[in-house]
CSV table of C-alpha atoms in Angstrom, one decimal:
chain,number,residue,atom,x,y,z
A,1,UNK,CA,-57.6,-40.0,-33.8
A,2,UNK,CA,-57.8,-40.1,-37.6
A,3,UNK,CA,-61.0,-38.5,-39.0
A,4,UNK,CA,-63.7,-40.7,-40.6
A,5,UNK,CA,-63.7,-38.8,-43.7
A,6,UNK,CA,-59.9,-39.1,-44.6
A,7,UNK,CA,-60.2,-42.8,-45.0
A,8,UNK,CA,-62.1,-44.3,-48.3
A,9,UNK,CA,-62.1,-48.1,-47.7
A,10,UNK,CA,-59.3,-50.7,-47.0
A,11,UNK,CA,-56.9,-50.2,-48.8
A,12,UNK,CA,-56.1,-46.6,-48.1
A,13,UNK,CA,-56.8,-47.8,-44.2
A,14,UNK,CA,-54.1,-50.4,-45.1
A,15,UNK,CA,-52.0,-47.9,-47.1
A,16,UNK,CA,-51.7,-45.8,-44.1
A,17,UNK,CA,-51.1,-47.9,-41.6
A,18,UNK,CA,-47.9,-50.1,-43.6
A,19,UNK,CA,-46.8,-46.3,-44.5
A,20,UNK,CA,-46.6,-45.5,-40.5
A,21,UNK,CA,-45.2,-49.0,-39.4
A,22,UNK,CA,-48.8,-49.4,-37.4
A,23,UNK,CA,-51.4,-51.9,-37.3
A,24,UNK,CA,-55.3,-52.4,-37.8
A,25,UNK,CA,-57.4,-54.0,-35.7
A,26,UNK,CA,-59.8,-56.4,-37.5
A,27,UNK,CA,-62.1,-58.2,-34.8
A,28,UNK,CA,-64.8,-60.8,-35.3
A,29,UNK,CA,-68.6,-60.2,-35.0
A,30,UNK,CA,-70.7,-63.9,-33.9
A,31,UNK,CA,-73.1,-61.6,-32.2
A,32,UNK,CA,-74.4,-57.8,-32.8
A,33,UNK,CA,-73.4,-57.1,-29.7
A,34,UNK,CA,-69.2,-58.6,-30.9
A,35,UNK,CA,-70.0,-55.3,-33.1
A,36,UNK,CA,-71.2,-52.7,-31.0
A,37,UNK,CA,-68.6,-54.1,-28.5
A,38,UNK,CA,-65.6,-54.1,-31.0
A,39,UNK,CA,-67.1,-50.3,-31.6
A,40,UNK,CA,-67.3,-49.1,-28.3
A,41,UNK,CA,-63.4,-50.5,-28.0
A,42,UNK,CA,-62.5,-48.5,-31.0
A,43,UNK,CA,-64.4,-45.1,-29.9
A,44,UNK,CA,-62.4,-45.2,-26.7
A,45,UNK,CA,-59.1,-46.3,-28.4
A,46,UNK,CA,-59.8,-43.5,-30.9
A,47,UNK,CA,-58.9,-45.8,-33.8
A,48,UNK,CA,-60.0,-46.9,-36.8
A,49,UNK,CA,-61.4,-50.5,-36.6
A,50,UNK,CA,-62.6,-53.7,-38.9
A,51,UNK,CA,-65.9,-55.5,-38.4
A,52,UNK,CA,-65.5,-59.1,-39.6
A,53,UNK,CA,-68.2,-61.6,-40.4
A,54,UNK,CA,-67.0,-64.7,-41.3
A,55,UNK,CA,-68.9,-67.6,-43.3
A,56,UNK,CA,-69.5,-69.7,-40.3
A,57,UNK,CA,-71.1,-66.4,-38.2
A,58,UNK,CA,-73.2,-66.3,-41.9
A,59,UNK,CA,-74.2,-69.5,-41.3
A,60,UNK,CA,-75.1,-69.5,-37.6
A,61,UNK,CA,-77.6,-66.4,-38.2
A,62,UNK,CA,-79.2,-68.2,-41.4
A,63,UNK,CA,-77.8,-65.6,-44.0
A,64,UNK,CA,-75.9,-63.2,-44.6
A,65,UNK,CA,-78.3,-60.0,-44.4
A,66,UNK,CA,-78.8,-59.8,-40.8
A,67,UNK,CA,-75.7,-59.7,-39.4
A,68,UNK,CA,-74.2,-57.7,-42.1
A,69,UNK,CA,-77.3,-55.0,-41.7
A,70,UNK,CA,-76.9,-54.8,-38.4
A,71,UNK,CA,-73.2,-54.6,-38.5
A,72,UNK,CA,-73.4,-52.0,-41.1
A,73,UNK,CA,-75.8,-49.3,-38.9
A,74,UNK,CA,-73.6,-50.1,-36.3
A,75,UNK,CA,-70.6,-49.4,-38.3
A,76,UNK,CA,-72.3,-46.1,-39.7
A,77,UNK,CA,-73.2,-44.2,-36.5
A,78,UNK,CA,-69.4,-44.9,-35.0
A,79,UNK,CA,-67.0,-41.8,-34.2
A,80,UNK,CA,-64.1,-43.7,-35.6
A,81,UNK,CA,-63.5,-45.2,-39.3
A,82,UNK,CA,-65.1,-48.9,-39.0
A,83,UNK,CA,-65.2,-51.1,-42.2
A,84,UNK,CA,-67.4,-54.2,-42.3
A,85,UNK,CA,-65.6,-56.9,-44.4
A,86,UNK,CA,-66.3,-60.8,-44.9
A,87,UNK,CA,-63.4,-62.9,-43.4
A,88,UNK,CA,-62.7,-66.4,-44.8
A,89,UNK,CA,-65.4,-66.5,-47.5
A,90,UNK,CA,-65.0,-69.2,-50.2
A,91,UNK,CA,-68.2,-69.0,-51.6
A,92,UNK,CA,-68.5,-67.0,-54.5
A,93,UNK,CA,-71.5,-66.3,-54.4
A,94,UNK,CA,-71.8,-65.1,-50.9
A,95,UNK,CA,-69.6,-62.8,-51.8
A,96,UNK,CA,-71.7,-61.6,-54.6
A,97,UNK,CA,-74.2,-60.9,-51.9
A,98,UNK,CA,-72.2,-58.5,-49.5
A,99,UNK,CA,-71.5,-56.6,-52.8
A,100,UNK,CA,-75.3,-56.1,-53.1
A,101,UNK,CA,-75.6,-55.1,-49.6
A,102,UNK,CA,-73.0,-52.7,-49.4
A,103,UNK,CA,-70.0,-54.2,-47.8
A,104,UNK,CA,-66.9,-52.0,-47.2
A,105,UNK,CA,-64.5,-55.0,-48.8
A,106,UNK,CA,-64.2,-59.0,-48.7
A,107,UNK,CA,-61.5,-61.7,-48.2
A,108,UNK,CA,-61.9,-64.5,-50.9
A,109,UNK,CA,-60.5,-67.6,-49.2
A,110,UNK,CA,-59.1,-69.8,-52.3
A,111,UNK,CA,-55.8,-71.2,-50.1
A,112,UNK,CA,-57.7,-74.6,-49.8
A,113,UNK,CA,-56.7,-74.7,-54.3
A,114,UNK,CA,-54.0,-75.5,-56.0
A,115,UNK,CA,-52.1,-72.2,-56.5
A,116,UNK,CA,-53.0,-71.7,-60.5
A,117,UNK,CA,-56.7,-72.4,-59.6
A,118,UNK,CA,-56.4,-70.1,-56.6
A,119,UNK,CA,-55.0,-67.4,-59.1
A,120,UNK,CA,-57.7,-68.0,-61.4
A,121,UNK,CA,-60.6,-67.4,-59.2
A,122,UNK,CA,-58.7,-64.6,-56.8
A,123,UNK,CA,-58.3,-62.6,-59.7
A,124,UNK,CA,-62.1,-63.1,-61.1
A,125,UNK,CA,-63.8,-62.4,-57.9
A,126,UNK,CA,-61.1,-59.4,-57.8
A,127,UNK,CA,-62.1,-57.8,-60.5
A,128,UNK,CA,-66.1,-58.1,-59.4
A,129,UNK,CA,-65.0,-56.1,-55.8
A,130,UNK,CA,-63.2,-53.7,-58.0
A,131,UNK,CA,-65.5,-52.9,-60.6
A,132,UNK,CA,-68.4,-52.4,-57.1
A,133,UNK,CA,-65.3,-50.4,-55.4
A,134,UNK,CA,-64.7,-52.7,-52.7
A,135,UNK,CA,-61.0,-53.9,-51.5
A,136,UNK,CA,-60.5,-57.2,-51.5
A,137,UNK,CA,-58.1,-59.9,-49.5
A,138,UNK,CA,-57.1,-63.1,-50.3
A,139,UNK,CA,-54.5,-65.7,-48.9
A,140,UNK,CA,-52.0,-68.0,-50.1
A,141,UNK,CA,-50.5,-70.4,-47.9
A,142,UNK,CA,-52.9,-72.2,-45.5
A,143,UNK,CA,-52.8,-70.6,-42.1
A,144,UNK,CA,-53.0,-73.5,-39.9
A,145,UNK,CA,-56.1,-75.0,-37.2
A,146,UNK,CA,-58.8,-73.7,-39.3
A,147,UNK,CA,-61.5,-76.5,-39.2
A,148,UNK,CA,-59.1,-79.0,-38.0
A,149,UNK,CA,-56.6,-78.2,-40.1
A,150,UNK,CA,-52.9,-77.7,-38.5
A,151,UNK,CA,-49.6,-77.2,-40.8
A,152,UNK,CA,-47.4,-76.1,-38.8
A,153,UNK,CA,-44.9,-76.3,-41.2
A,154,UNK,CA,-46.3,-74.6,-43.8
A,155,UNK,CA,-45.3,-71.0,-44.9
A,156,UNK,CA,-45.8,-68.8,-47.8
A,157,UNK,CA,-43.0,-68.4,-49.9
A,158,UNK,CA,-42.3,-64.1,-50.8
A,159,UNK,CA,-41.3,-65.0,-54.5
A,160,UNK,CA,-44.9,-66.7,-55.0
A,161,UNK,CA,-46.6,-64.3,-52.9
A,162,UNK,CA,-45.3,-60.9,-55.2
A,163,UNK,CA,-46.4,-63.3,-58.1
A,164,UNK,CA,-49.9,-63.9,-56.5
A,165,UNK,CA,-50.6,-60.2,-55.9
A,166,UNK,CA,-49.3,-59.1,-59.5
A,167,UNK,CA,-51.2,-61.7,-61.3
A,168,UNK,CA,-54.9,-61.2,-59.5
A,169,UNK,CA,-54.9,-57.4,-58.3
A,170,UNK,CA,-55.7,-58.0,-54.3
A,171,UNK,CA,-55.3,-54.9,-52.1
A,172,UNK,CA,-53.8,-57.4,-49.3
A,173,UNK,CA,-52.7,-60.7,-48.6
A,174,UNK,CA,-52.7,-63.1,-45.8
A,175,UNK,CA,-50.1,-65.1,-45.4
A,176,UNK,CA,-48.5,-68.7,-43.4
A,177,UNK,CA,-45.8,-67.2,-41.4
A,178,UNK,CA,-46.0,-69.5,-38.3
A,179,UNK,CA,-49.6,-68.2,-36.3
A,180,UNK,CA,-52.8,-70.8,-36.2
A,181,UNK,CA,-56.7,-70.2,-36.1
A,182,UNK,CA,-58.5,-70.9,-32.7
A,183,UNK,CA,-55.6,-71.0,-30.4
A,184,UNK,CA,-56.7,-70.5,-26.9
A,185,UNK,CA,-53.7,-70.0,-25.1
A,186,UNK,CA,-51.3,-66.9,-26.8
A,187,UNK,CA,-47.9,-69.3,-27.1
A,188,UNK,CA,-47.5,-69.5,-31.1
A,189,UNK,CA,-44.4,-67.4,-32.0
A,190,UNK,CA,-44.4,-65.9,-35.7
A,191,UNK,CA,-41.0,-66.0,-38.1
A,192,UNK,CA,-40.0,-62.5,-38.1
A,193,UNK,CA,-37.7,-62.9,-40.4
A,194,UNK,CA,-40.3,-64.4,-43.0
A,195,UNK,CA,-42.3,-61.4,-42.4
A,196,UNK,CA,-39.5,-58.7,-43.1
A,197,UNK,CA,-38.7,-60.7,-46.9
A,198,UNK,CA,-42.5,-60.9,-47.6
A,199,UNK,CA,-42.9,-57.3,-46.6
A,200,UNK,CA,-39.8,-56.8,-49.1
A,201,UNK,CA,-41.5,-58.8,-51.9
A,202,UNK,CA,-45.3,-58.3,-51.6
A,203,UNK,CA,-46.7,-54.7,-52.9
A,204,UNK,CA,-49.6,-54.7,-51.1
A,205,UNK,CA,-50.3,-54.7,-47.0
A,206,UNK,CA,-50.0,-58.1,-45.4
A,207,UNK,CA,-52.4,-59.8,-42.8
A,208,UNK,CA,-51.9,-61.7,-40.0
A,209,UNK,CA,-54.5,-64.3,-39.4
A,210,UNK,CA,-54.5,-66.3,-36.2
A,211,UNK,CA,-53.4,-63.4,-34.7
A,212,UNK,CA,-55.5,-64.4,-30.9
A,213,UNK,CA,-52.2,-67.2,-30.4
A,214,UNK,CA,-49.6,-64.8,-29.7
A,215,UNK,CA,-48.7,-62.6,-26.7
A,216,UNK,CA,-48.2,-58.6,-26.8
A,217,UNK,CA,-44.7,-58.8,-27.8
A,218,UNK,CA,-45.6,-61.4,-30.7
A,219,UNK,CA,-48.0,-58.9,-32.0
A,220,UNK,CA,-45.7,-55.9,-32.2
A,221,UNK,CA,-43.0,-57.7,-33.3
A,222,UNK,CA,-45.2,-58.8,-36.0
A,223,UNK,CA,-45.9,-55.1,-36.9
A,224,UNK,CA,-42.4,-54.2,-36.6
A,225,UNK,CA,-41.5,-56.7,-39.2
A,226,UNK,CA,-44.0,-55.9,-41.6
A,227,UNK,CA,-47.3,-57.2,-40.8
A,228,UNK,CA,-50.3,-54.7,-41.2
A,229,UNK,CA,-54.0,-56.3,-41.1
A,230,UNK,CA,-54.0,-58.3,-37.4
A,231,UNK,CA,-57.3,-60.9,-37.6
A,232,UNK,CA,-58.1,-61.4,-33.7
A,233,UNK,CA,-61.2,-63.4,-33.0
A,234,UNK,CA,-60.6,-66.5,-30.5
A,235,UNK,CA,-58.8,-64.4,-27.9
A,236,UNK,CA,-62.3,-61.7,-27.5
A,237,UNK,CA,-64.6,-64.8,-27.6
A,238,UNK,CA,-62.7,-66.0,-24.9
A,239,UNK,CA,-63.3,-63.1,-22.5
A,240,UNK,CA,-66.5,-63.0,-23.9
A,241,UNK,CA,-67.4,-66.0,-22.6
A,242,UNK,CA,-65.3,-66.3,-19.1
A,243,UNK,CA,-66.8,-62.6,-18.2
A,244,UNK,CA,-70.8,-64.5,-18.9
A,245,UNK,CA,-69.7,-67.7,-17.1
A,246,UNK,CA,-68.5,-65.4,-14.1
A,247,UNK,CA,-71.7,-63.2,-13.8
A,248,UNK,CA,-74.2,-66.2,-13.9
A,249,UNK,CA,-72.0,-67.8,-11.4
A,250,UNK,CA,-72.1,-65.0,-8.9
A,251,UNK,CA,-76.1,-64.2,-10.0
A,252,UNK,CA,-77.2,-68.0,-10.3
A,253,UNK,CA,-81.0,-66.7,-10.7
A,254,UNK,CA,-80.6,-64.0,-13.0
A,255,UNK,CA,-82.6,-64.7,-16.2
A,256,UNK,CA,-82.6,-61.1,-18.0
A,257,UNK,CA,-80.0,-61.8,-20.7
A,258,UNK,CA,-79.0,-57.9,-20.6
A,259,UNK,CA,-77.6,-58.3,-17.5
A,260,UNK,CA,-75.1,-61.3,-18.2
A,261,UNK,CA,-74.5,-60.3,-21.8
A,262,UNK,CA,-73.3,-56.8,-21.0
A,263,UNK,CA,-71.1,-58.0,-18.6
A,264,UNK,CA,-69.2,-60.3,-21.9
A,265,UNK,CA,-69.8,-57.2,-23.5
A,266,UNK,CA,-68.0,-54.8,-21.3
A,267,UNK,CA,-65.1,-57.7,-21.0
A,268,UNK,CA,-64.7,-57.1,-25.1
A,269,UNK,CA,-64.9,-53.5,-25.3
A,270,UNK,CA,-62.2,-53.8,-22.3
A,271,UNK,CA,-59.4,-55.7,-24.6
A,272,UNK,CA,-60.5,-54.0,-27.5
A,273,UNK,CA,-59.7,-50.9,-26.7
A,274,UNK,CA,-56.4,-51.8,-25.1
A,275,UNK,CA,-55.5,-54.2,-28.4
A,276,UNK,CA,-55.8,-51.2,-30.5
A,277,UNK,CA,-53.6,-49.1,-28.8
A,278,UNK,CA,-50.9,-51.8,-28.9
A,279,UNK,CA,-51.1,-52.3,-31.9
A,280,UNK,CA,-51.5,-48.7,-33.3
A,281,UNK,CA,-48.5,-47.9,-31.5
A,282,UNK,CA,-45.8,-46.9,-33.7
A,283,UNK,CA,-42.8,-49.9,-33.9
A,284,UNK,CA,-39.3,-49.2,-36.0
A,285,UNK,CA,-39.4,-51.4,-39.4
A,286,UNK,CA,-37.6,-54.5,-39.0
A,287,UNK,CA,-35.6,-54.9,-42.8
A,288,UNK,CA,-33.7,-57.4,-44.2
């Protein structure tokens, strides 16, 4: 288990990680209890672990402070290293906001631009995370099935991706390489090869969004080629879910929330745990 105080934000968690051909786990919170779930997972993994509130959890609580308070003192009283960071933000000023309430780093979603105004504002809201010493993400090349959205033929190119990085300073980068938000069912198969030549080109860690479509082997074969950052958040909510339907099934007249919720709860920590250790598992480096 790595010690809490060798790690000082995300990049060095990323650093480490791409240096040992490993993964990091970076999980989804809709609900405080996704957190202390997603923690629990990590204590008994004995791995580092990434808290992620994304603009749509920010909107189903109202605001931002909540969630990311409570995410936060959950993050703080964990035996492992656990970051808090906002996923898939494209509002500047939201991000503004976490900076003032102490968020460990941010991802600035600008793919939805054309790349020059994508550059332009990446490397703004950059230098703003930098100056409050907070790592920041960003992503070029739309991942497909967000909000409808499905390219499955889209990918990011590793000559426009080194350029990205160099011209706006991020500390990692997600890119297209085949996966797709909100898949259900783990079928989507990554380009391996596409991931080896980014890993090649880009400086900085890469991410893997969409990461819930794709089976065991997808996922280390991801790592092996050169992904780092793995974004998992349809795949928990599905177990989530299935574990609450199942205990209100077998307890029709329950009504104490507790009872139902911990049993989603357990089914999270469950996957979590087990996730982790796949993925921190050490793979040989796929080159090209």
């Amino acid at each position: 288990m790595i010690a809490p105080s060798t790690l000082h934000g995300l990049p060095r968690l990323l650093a480490e990680a791409r240096a040992q051909h490993t993964g990091v786990g970076a999980f989804n919170v809709v609900l405080l209890e996704h957190a202390e779930a997603i923690v629990a997972g990590a204590e008994e993994a004995g791995s580092p672990v990434i808290l992620q509130i994304s603009e749509n959890c920010v909107r189903y609580h109202g605001s931002l402070t909540p969630i990311l308070r409570g995410s936060l003192g959950i993050a703080a009283a964990a035996r492992v290293p656990v970051l808090v960071h906002l996923d898939h933000i494209e509002d500047p000023e939201l991000i503004m906001q976490g900076l003032r309430l102490g968020v460990d780093s941010v991802m600035y979603d600008g793919s939805g631009l054309d790349y020059a105004a994508n550059v332009d504002a990446t490397a703004r809201i950059a230098a703003r995370c930098h100056a409050a010493g907070v790592g920041i993400e960003a992503e070029l090349g739309k991942v497909g099935g967000k909000d409808g959205v499905h390219a499955p033929g889209v990918r990011t190119d590793p000559g426009e991706a080194a350029a990205f990085v160099a011209a706006t300073g991020v500390d990692a980068l997600a890119v297209a390489v085949g996966s797709s938000h909100a898949m259900q069912q783990r079928t989507a198969e990554v380009d391996r090869d596409l991931i080896a030549r980014l890993a090649t080109a880009v400086p900085v860690p890469l991410v893997l969004h969409g990461s819930s479509g794709l089976s065991d082997d997808q996922l280390r074969g991801a790592i092996a080629a050169g992904m780092t950052k793995i974004n998992i958040s349809t795949h928990l909510n599905g177990l989530f879910t299935r574990a609450i339907r199942a205990e209100l099934e077998q307890s029709p007249t329950t009504t104490d929330p507790r009872r139902y919720i911990a049993r989603g709860k357990s089914a999270i920590q469950t996957e979590t745990a087990r996730l982790l250790r796949l993925i921190t598992t050490q793979s040989p480096r796929i080159t090209q």
